PDB file of C-alpha atoms and ligand atoms in Angstrom:
ATOM      1  CA  MET O   1      17.487  -4.227  -7.134  1.00  0.00           C
ATOM      2  CA  SER O   2      14.477  -5.771  -7.877  1.00  0.00           C
ATOM      3  CA  LEU O   3      10.465  -5.534  -7.829  1.00  0.00           C
ATOM      4  CA  SER O   4      10.600  -9.541  -6.370  1.00  0.00           C
ATOM      5  CA  MET O   5      12.786  -8.388  -2.885  1.00  0.00           C
ATOM      6  CA  ARG O   6       9.626  -6.351  -1.895  1.00  0.00           C
ATOM      7  CA  ARG O   7       7.771  -9.199   0.735  1.00  0.00           C
ATOM      8  CA  THR O   8       4.117  -8.596   0.378  1.00  0.00           C
ATOM      9  CA  LEU O   9       2.584  -6.550   3.837  1.00  0.00           C
ATOM     10  CA  ILE O  10      -0.330  -7.254   4.618  1.00  0.00           C
ATOM     11  CA  ALA O  11      -1.378  -6.147   7.659  1.00  0.00           C
ATOM     12  CA  GLY O  12      -4.932  -5.909   9.456  1.00  0.00           C
ATOM     13  CA  ASN O  13      -6.184  -2.401  11.381  1.00  0.00           C
ATOM     14  CA  TRP O  14      -9.133  -3.560  13.640  1.00  0.00           C
ATOM     15  CA  LYS O  15      -8.597  -0.546  15.068  1.00  0.00           C
ATOM     16  CA  MET O  16     -11.653  -0.199  18.252  1.00  0.00           C
ATOM     17  CA  ASN O  17     -13.214  -3.098  18.039  1.00  0.00           C
ATOM     18  CA  GLY O  18     -13.352  -6.667  19.417  1.00  0.00           C
ATOM     19  CA  SER O  19     -13.876  -8.780  22.613  1.00  0.00           C
ATOM     20  CA  LEU O  20     -11.976 -11.646  23.979  1.00  0.00           C
ATOM     21  CA  ALA O  21     -14.673 -14.033  22.508  1.00  0.00           C
ATOM     22  CA  ALA O  22     -14.318 -12.023  18.991  1.00  0.00           C
ATOM     23  CA  ASN O  23     -11.217 -12.048  18.461  1.00  0.00           C
ATOM     24  CA  ALA O  24     -11.144 -15.460  19.097  1.00  0.00           C
ATOM     25  CA  SER O  25     -12.603 -16.760  16.627  1.00  0.00           C
ATOM     26  CA  LEU O  26     -11.731 -13.733  13.788  1.00  0.00           C
ATOM     27  CA  LEU O  27      -7.426 -15.512  15.256  1.00  0.00           C
ATOM     28  CA  ALA O  28      -8.326 -19.023  14.506  1.00  0.00           C
ATOM     29  CA  GLY O  29     -10.701 -18.452  11.238  1.00  0.00           C
ATOM     30  CA  ILE O  30      -7.626 -16.132   9.598  1.00  0.00           C
ATOM     31  CA  LEU O  31      -5.353 -19.411  10.898  1.00  0.00           C
ATOM     32  CA  SER O  32      -6.811 -21.473   9.180  1.00  0.00           C
ATOM     33  CA  ASP O  33      -5.868 -20.810   6.566  1.00  0.00           C
ATOM     34  CA  ARG O  34      -4.448 -23.744   3.910  1.00  0.00           C
ATOM     35  CA  SER O  35      -3.814 -21.735   0.650  1.00  0.00           C
ATOM     36  CA  THR O  36      -0.379 -20.399   0.240  1.00  0.00           C
ATOM     37  CA  SER O  37       0.005 -16.861  -0.383  1.00  0.00           C
ATOM     38  CA  SER O  38       3.504 -15.386  -0.048  1.00  0.00           C
ATOM     39  CA  ALA O  39       2.133 -12.514   1.808  1.00  0.00           C
ATOM     40  CA  GLN O  40       3.219 -11.629   4.785  1.00  0.00           C
ATOM     41  CA  LEU O  41      -0.212 -11.128   7.211  1.00  0.00           C
ATOM     42  CA  ALA O  42       0.458  -9.351  10.270  1.00  0.00           C
ATOM     43  CA  VAL O  43      -2.634  -8.268  13.082  1.00  0.00           C
ATOM     44  CA  CYS O  44      -2.679  -4.647  14.732  1.00  0.00           C
ATOM     45  CA  VAL O  45      -4.735  -4.653  18.264  1.00  0.00           C
ATOM     46  CA  PRO O  46      -5.973  -3.111  21.016  1.00  0.00           C
ATOM     47  CA  ALA O  47      -3.505  -2.897  23.148  1.00  0.00           C
ATOM     48  CA  LEU O  48      -5.214  -4.545  25.747  1.00  0.00           C
ATOM     49  CA  TYR O  49      -5.215  -7.655  23.557  1.00  0.00           C
ATOM     50  CA  LEU O  50      -1.702  -8.226  22.414  1.00  0.00           C
ATOM     51  CA  ALA O  51      -1.610 -11.084  25.177  1.00  0.00           C
ATOM     52  CA  GLN O  52      -4.144 -12.755  23.557  1.00  0.00           C
ATOM     53  CA  ALA O  53      -2.816 -12.514  19.772  1.00  0.00           C
ATOM     54  CA  GLN O  54       0.675 -12.805  21.824  1.00  0.00           C
ATOM     55  CA  SER O  55      -1.032 -16.345  23.073  1.00  0.00           C
ATOM     56  CA  VAL O  56      -2.932 -17.314  19.928  1.00  0.00           C
ATOM     57  CA  LEU O  57      -0.625 -16.236  17.168  1.00  0.00           C
ATOM     58  CA  SER O  58       2.723 -17.088  19.091  1.00  0.00           C
ATOM     59  CA  GLY O  59       4.784 -19.656  16.450  1.00  0.00           C
ATOM     60  CA  SER O  60       1.923 -19.187  13.438  1.00  0.00           C
ATOM     61  CA  HIS O  61       3.136 -17.224  10.532  1.00  0.00           C
ATOM     62  CA  VAL O  62       0.906 -14.213  11.799  1.00  0.00           C
ATOM     63  CA  LEU O  63       2.558 -11.225  13.162  1.00  0.00           C
ATOM     64  CA  TRP O  64       1.209  -8.863  15.203  1.00  0.00           C
ATOM     65  CA  GLY O  65       1.356  -5.640  16.152  1.00  0.00           C
ATOM     66  CA  ALA O  66      -0.452  -2.504  18.473  1.00  0.00           C
ATOM     67  CA  GLN O  67      -1.898   0.571  16.816  1.00  0.00           C
ATOM     68  CA  ASP O  68       0.198   3.047  18.445  1.00  0.00           C
ATOM     69  CA  VAL O  69       3.134   3.775  21.004  1.00  0.00           C
ATOM     70  CA  SER O  70       4.123   6.739  23.082  1.00  0.00           C
ATOM     71  CA  ALA O  71       7.171   9.169  22.336  1.00  0.00           C
ATOM     72  CA  HIS O  72       8.317   8.438  24.766  1.00  0.00           C
ATOM     73  CA  GLU O  73      10.794   5.925  26.868  1.00  0.00           C
ATOM     74  CA  LYS O  74       8.998   5.200  30.081  1.00  0.00           C
ATOM     75  CA  GLY O  75       7.674   7.788  33.271  1.00  0.00           C
ATOM     76  CA  ALA O  76       4.993   9.780  33.685  1.00  0.00           C
ATOM     77  CA  PHE O  77       2.788   9.364  31.062  1.00  0.00           C
ATOM     78  CA  THR O  78      -1.012   8.139  31.675  1.00  0.00           C
ATOM     79  CA  GLY O  79      -2.493   6.512  30.051  1.00  0.00           C
ATOM     80  CA  GLU O  80       0.576   5.887  27.545  1.00  0.00           C
ATOM     81  CA  VAL O  81       1.870   2.402  26.614  1.00  0.00           C
ATOM     82  CA  SER O  82       5.671   2.076  25.703  1.00  0.00           C
ATOM     83  CA  ALA O  83       7.709   0.148  22.714  1.00  0.00           C
ATOM     84  CA  GLN O  84       9.507  -1.864  25.449  1.00  0.00           C
ATOM     85  CA  MET O  85       6.063  -3.201  26.778  1.00  0.00           C
ATOM     86  CA  LEU O  86       5.234  -4.000  23.243  1.00  0.00           C
ATOM     87  CA  VAL O  87       8.554  -5.783  22.785  1.00  0.00           C
ATOM     88  CA  GLU O  88       7.141  -7.370  25.839  1.00  0.00           C
ATOM     89  CA  PHE O  89       4.554  -8.584  24.491  1.00  0.00           C
ATOM     90  CA  GLY O  90       6.179  -9.852  20.475  1.00  0.00           C
ATOM     91  CA  CYS O  91       5.299  -6.890  18.723  1.00  0.00           C
ATOM     92  CA  SER O  92       6.827  -7.234  15.477  1.00  0.00           C
ATOM     93  CA  CYS O  93       5.360  -3.692  14.079  1.00  0.00           C
ATOM     94  CA  VAL O  94       2.759  -1.124  15.523  1.00  0.00           C
ATOM     95  CA  ILE O  95       1.351   1.866  13.405  1.00  0.00           C
ATOM     96  CA  ILE O  96       1.787   5.013  14.144  1.00  0.00           C
ATOM     97  CA  GLY O  97       0.521   8.452  12.480  1.00  0.00           C
ATOM     98  CA  HIS O  98      -2.765   6.642  11.753  1.00  0.00           C
ATOM     99  CA  SER O  99      -5.392   9.718  10.524  1.00  0.00           C
ATOM    100  CA  GLU O 100      -7.120   8.840  13.273  1.00  0.00           C
ATOM    101  CA  ARG O 101      -5.349   9.528  15.936  1.00  0.00           C
ATOM    102  CA  ARG O 102      -3.867  12.792  13.458  1.00  0.00           C
ATOM    103  CA  SER O 103      -6.926  14.439  13.786  1.00  0.00           C
ATOM    104  CA  TYR O 104      -8.873  12.888  16.949  1.00  0.00           C
ATOM    105  CA  HIS O 105      -5.540  13.416  19.063  1.00  0.00           C
ATOM    106  CA  ALA O 106      -4.431  15.967  17.425  1.00  0.00           C
ATOM    107  CA  GLU O 107      -1.151  14.149  17.063  1.00  0.00           C
ATOM    108  CA  SER O 108       1.653  16.004  14.988  1.00  0.00           C
ATOM    109  CA  ASP O 109       4.222  15.156  11.986  1.00  0.00           C
ATOM    110  CA  GLU O 110       6.618  15.972  14.338  1.00  0.00           C
ATOM    111  CA  LEU O 111       5.129  13.964  17.058  1.00  0.00           C
ATOM    112  CA  VAL O 112       4.557  10.894  14.478  1.00  0.00           C
ATOM    113  CA  ALA O 113       8.326  11.508  14.010  1.00  0.00           C
ATOM    114  CA  GLN O 114       9.403  10.896  17.657  1.00  0.00           C
ATOM    115  CA  LYS O 115       6.809   7.554  17.303  1.00  0.00           C
ATOM    116  CA  ALA O 116       8.533   6.447  14.911  1.00  0.00           C
ATOM    117  CA  GLN O 117      12.452   6.732  16.175  1.00  0.00           C
ATOM    118  CA  ARG O 118      11.073   5.139  19.822  1.00  0.00           C
ATOM    119  CA  ALA O 119       9.419   1.483  17.687  1.00  0.00           C
ATOM    120  CA  LEU O 120      13.069   1.766  15.559  1.00  0.00           C
ATOM    121  CA  ALA O 121      14.805   1.906  18.610  1.00  0.00           C
ATOM    122  CA  SER O 122      13.157  -1.146  19.682  1.00  0.00           C
ATOM    123  CA  ARG O 123      13.454  -2.983  17.048  1.00  0.00           C
ATOM    124  CA  LEU O 124       9.374  -3.101  15.892  1.00  0.00           C
ATOM    125  CA  ILE O 125       9.058  -1.916  13.035  1.00  0.00           C
ATOM    126  CA  PRO O 126       6.936   0.938  12.533  1.00  0.00           C
ATOM    127  CA  ILE O 127       4.528   1.517   9.966  1.00  0.00           C
ATOM    128  CA  VAL O 128       4.267   5.097   8.751  1.00  0.00           C
ATOM    129  CA  CYS O 129       0.286   6.586   8.186  1.00  0.00           C
ATOM    130  CA  VAL O 130       0.864   9.132   5.966  1.00  0.00           C
ATOM    131  CA  GLY O 131      -2.489  10.923   4.082  1.00  0.00           C
ATOM    132  CA  GLU O 132      -4.329  13.539   2.242  1.00  0.00           C
ATOM    133  CA  THR O 133      -8.054  14.313   3.114  1.00  0.00           C
ATOM    134  CA  LEU O 134     -10.921  15.005   0.723  1.00  0.00           C
ATOM    135  CA  GLU O 135     -10.230  18.870   0.607  1.00  0.00           C
ATOM    136  CA  GLU O 136      -5.902  19.006   0.435  1.00  0.00           C
ATOM    137  CA  ARG O 137      -7.366  16.361  -3.357  1.00  0.00           C
ATOM    138  CA  GLU O 138      -9.107  18.737  -4.673  1.00  0.00           C
ATOM    139  CA  GLN O 139      -6.453  21.258  -3.614  1.00  0.00           C
ATOM    140  CA  ASP O 140      -4.421  19.394  -6.683  1.00  0.00           C
ATOM    141  CA  ALA O 141      -2.018  19.607  -2.325  1.00  0.00           C
ATOM    142  CA  THR O 142      -1.407  16.014  -2.291  1.00  0.00           C
ATOM    143  CA  ASN O 143       1.696  15.613  -3.004  1.00  0.00           C
ATOM    144  CA  ALA O 144       2.493  18.543  -1.316  1.00  0.00           C
ATOM    145  CA  VAL O 145       0.564  16.966   1.496  1.00  0.00           C
ATOM    146  CA  VAL O 146       2.760  13.650   2.086  1.00  0.00           C
ATOM    147  CA  SER O 147       5.884  14.813   1.910  1.00  0.00           C
ATOM    148  CA  ARG O 148       5.295  17.528   4.183  1.00  0.00           C
ATOM    149  CA  GLN O 149       4.361  14.742   6.663  1.00  0.00           C
ATOM    150  CA  LEU O 150       7.330  12.462   5.508  1.00  0.00           C
ATOM    151  CA  ALA O 151      10.047  14.546   6.429  1.00  0.00           C
ATOM    152  CA  PRO O 152       9.838  14.816   9.760  1.00  0.00           C
ATOM    153  CA  VAL O 153       9.883  10.766   9.860  1.00  0.00           C
ATOM    154  CA  LEU O 154      12.777  10.368   7.638  1.00  0.00           C
ATOM    155  CA  ASP O 155      15.123  13.506   9.868  1.00  0.00           C
ATOM    156  CA  ALA O 156      14.375  10.496  12.390  1.00  0.00           C
ATOM    157  CA  VAL O 157      14.745   7.843  11.526  1.00  0.00           C
ATOM    158  CA  GLY O 158      18.282   8.508   9.036  1.00  0.00           C
ATOM    159  CA  THR O 159      20.227   5.321   8.304  1.00  0.00           C
ATOM    160  CA  GLN O 160      16.982   2.633   9.906  1.00  0.00           C
ATOM    161  CA  LEU O 161      15.040   4.403   6.636  1.00  0.00           C
ATOM    162  CA  GLY O 162      15.178   0.043   5.122  1.00  0.00           C
ATOM    163  CA  SER O 163      13.991  -1.082   8.492  1.00  0.00           C
ATOM    164  CA  ILE O 164      10.212   1.296   8.132  1.00  0.00           C
ATOM    165  CA  VAL O 165       6.728   0.187   6.073  1.00  0.00           C
ATOM    166  CA  ILE O 166       5.086   3.312   4.838  1.00  0.00           C
ATOM    167  CA  ALA O 167       1.390   2.711   4.756  1.00  0.00           C
ATOM    168  CA  TYR O 168      -0.330   5.996   2.124  1.00  0.00           C
ATOM    169  CA  GLU O 169      -4.166   5.720   3.335  1.00  0.00           C
ATOM    170  CA  PRO O 170      -6.155   9.114   1.990  1.00  0.00           C
ATOM    171  CA  VAL O 171      -8.633   9.781   4.217  1.00  0.00           C
ATOM    172  CA  TRP O 172     -11.309  10.099   1.948  1.00  0.00           C
ATOM    173  CA  ALA O 173     -10.995   6.205   1.491  1.00  0.00           C
ATOM    174  CA  ILE O 174     -11.131   4.899   5.317  1.00  0.00           C
ATOM    175  CA  GLY O 175     -14.725   3.573   6.419  1.00  0.00           C
ATOM    176  CA  THR O 176     -15.760   5.534   3.568  1.00  0.00           C
ATOM    177  CA  GLY O 177     -16.223   2.335   0.842  1.00  0.00           C
ATOM    178  CA  LYS O 178     -15.217   5.023  -2.061  1.00  0.00           C
ATOM    179  CA  THR O 179     -11.319   3.571  -2.505  1.00  0.00           C
ATOM    180  CA  ALA O 180      -8.198   5.160  -4.856  1.00  0.00           C
ATOM    181  CA  THR O 181      -8.121   4.523  -8.122  1.00  0.00           C
ATOM    182  CA  PRO O 182      -5.495   1.637  -8.846  1.00  0.00           C
ATOM    183  CA  ASP O 183      -3.581   4.820 -10.890  1.00  0.00           C
ATOM    184  CA  MET O 184      -4.177   7.380  -8.685  1.00  0.00           C
ATOM    185  CA  ALA O 185      -3.068   5.016  -5.786  1.00  0.00           C
ATOM    186  CA  GLN O 186       0.487   4.638  -7.564  1.00  0.00           C
ATOM    187  CA  GLN O 187       1.442   7.915  -9.062  1.00  0.00           C
ATOM    188  CA  VAL O 188       1.437   8.409  -5.201  1.00  0.00           C
ATOM    189  CA  HIS O 189       3.151   5.095  -3.973  1.00  0.00           C
ATOM    190  CA  ALA O 190       6.102   6.557  -7.226  1.00  0.00           C
ATOM    191  CA  ARG O 191       6.270   9.929  -5.424  1.00  0.00           C
ATOM    192  CA  ILE O 192       6.511   9.004  -1.682  1.00  0.00           C
ATOM    193  CA  ARG O 193       9.177   6.113  -3.383  1.00  0.00           C
ATOM    194  CA  ALA O 194      11.312   9.165  -5.168  1.00  0.00           C
ATOM    195  CA  MET O 195      11.434  11.232  -2.279  1.00  0.00           C
ATOM    196  CA  LEU O 196      12.617   7.822   0.094  1.00  0.00           C
ATOM    197  CA  ALA O 197      15.254   8.224  -2.702  1.00  0.00           C
ATOM    198  CA  GLU O 198      15.965  11.377  -2.352  1.00  0.00           C
ATOM    199  CA  ARG O 199      17.691  10.525   0.964  1.00  0.00           C
ATOM    200  CA  ASP O 200      18.375   6.766  -0.004  1.00  0.00           C
ATOM    201  CA  ALA O 201      17.934   5.281  -3.287  1.00  0.00           C
ATOM    202  CA  GLU O 202      18.729   1.452  -2.160  1.00  0.00           C
ATOM    203  CA  SER O 203      16.802   1.429   0.592  1.00  0.00           C
ATOM    204  CA  ALA O 204      14.029   3.137  -1.457  1.00  0.00           C
ATOM    205  CA  GLN O 205      13.916  -0.202  -3.372  1.00  0.00           C
ATOM    206  CA  GLN O 206      13.631  -1.761  -0.021  1.00  0.00           C
ATOM    207  CA  VAL O 207      11.482  -0.228   1.804  1.00  0.00           C
ATOM    208  CA  ARG O 208       7.249  -1.779   1.760  1.00  0.00           C
ATOM    209  CA  ILE O 209       4.710   1.050   1.235  1.00  0.00           C
ATOM    210  CA  LEU O 210       1.218  -0.177   1.866  1.00  0.00           C
ATOM    211  CA  TYR O 211      -1.881   1.367  -0.288  1.00  0.00           C
ATOM    212  CA  GLY O 212      -5.130   2.029   2.983  1.00  0.00           C
ATOM    213  CA  GLY O 213      -8.243   3.438   2.402  1.00  0.00           C
ATOM    214  CA  SER O 214     -10.899   0.959   1.510  1.00  0.00           C
ATOM    215  CA  MET O 215      -8.945  -1.993   0.165  1.00  0.00           C
ATOM    216  CA  LYS O 216     -11.334  -5.315   0.103  1.00  0.00           C
ATOM    217  CA  PRO O 217     -11.280  -8.911  -1.964  1.00  0.00           C
ATOM    218  CA  ASP O 218     -12.865  -6.732  -4.804  1.00  0.00           C
ATOM    219  CA  ASN O 219     -10.567  -4.725  -5.445  1.00  0.00           C
ATOM    220  CA  ALA O 220      -7.153  -5.543  -3.982  1.00  0.00           C
ATOM    221  CA  ARG O 221      -6.116  -7.682  -6.594  1.00  0.00           C
ATOM    222  CA  GLU O 222      -5.701  -4.365  -8.626  1.00  0.00           C
ATOM    223  CA  LEU O 223      -4.180  -1.929  -6.375  1.00  0.00           C
ATOM    224  CA  LEU O 224      -1.797  -4.704  -5.523  1.00  0.00           C
ATOM    225  CA  ALA O 225      -0.545  -5.293  -8.785  1.00  0.00           C
ATOM    226  CA  MET O 226       1.202  -1.700  -9.332  1.00  0.00           C
ATOM    227  CA  PRO O 227       4.594  -2.300  -9.088  1.00  0.00           C
ATOM    228  CA  ASP O 228       4.675  -0.082  -6.066  1.00  0.00           C
ATOM    229  CA  ILE O 229       1.895  -1.092  -3.978  1.00  0.00           C
ATOM    230  CA  ASP O 230       3.398  -3.483  -1.626  1.00  0.00           C
ATOM    231  CA  GLY O 231       0.901  -4.419   0.480  1.00  0.00           C
ATOM    232  CA  GLY O 232      -2.359  -3.149   2.452  1.00  0.00           C
ATOM    233  CA  LEU O 233      -3.466  -1.710   6.124  1.00  0.00           C
ATOM    234  CA  ILE O 234      -6.947  -2.996   6.079  1.00  0.00           C
ATOM    235  CA  GLY O 235      -8.994  -1.791   8.445  1.00  0.00           C
ATOM    236  CA  GLY O 236     -12.814  -2.792   7.721  1.00  0.00           C
ATOM    237  CA  ALA O 237     -12.589  -5.744   5.904  1.00  0.00           C
ATOM    238  CA  SER O 238      -9.825  -7.292   8.957  1.00  0.00           C
ATOM    239  CA  LEU O 239     -12.404  -7.888  11.321  1.00  0.00           C
ATOM    240  CA  ASN O 240     -13.471 -10.723   8.489  1.00  0.00           C
ATOM    241  CA  ALA O 241     -11.353 -13.697   8.453  1.00  0.00           C
ATOM    242  CA  LEU O 242     -12.238 -14.353   5.124  1.00  0.00           C
ATOM    243  CA  ASP O 243     -12.268 -11.087   3.180  1.00  0.00           C
ATOM    244  CA  PHE O 244      -8.375 -10.266   5.352  1.00  0.00           C
ATOM    245  CA  LEU O 245      -7.543 -14.126   3.495  1.00  0.00           C
ATOM    246  CA  ALA O 246      -9.463 -13.422   0.794  1.00  0.00           C
ATOM    247  CA  ILE O 247      -7.282  -9.905  -0.500  1.00  0.00           C
ATOM    248  CA  ALA O 248      -4.699 -11.420   0.951  1.00  0.00           C
ATOM    249  CA  ASN O 249      -4.792 -14.246  -1.387  1.00  0.00           C
ATOM    250  CA  SER O 250      -5.437 -11.684  -4.682  1.00  0.00           C
ATOM    251  CA  ALA O 251      -1.229 -10.878  -4.023  1.00  0.00           C
TER     252      ALA O 251
HETATM  253  C1  PEP A 301      -7.835   1.807   7.742  1.00  0.00           C
HETATM  254  O1  PEP A 301      -7.847   2.429   8.947  1.00  0.00           O
HETATM  255  O2  PEP A 301      -6.176   1.941   8.123  1.00  0.00           O
HETATM  256  C2  PEP A 301      -8.562   1.488   6.161  1.00  0.00           C
HETATM  257  C3  PEP A 301      -7.518   1.826   6.039  1.00  0.00           C
HETATM  258  O3  PEP A 301      -9.455   1.614   7.655  1.00  0.00           O
HETATM  259  P1  PEP A 301     -10.706   0.928   6.201  1.00  0.00           P
HETATM  260  O4  PEP A 301      -9.453   0.264   5.537  1.00  0.00           O
HETATM  261  O5  PEP A 301     -12.098   0.543   6.950  1.00  0.00           O
HETATM  262  O6  PEP A 301     -10.808   2.352   5.327  1.00  0.00           O
END
């Protein structure tokens, strides 16, 4: 299977930003692009704005999704949002296990795996985030950390491996302006793909592995040129339509 089978995915993670007015202008800016980028675009918006995303983006080339999902199907889980609710608002994808949720909400590798499974059960694409802290990188533990984070996810998704997306996001590069060099990122992406191949060689070639961590218009091209970097999960730069589009157009 050739590399070209993996369509580049550029997904925006708006985090807890936006307002009805700001979103309207950001989405209009994204939709106004007339370039012919072959990349697939997605925006992951705060859950309350999914209805707005659905109404503005329905029928367009831009997909939308959420930033988290409950591990449970339904019931007494105050404050949580279920996978079926995301489906009802037209979501295609959902970010799972972002480092901010792992650190501020104590999400474990096992919970992340359950959420990925829950998303797949509702036919949502889970964008599963993994990545090491600066301290872990300095201890040469990057591969060990990423393997530990991914193992329960791979157990949980089983034969649906080909339907997930993975985002490698070194924690020290998120929102800091520090980017992994293309070679550093490629090494980890290749390691991740090798891990996937141990489970299922064919699916491993289909899975898109995104890079995330201060991806910007001026560094996107060289990152996206690496053989195992199949797109980007974009935080800060996804809040500006021109920057987001410039990244997509450098794919
Ligand atoms: C992210 O939070 O997923 C991210 C990559 O953020 P930033 O692009 O701002 O580093």
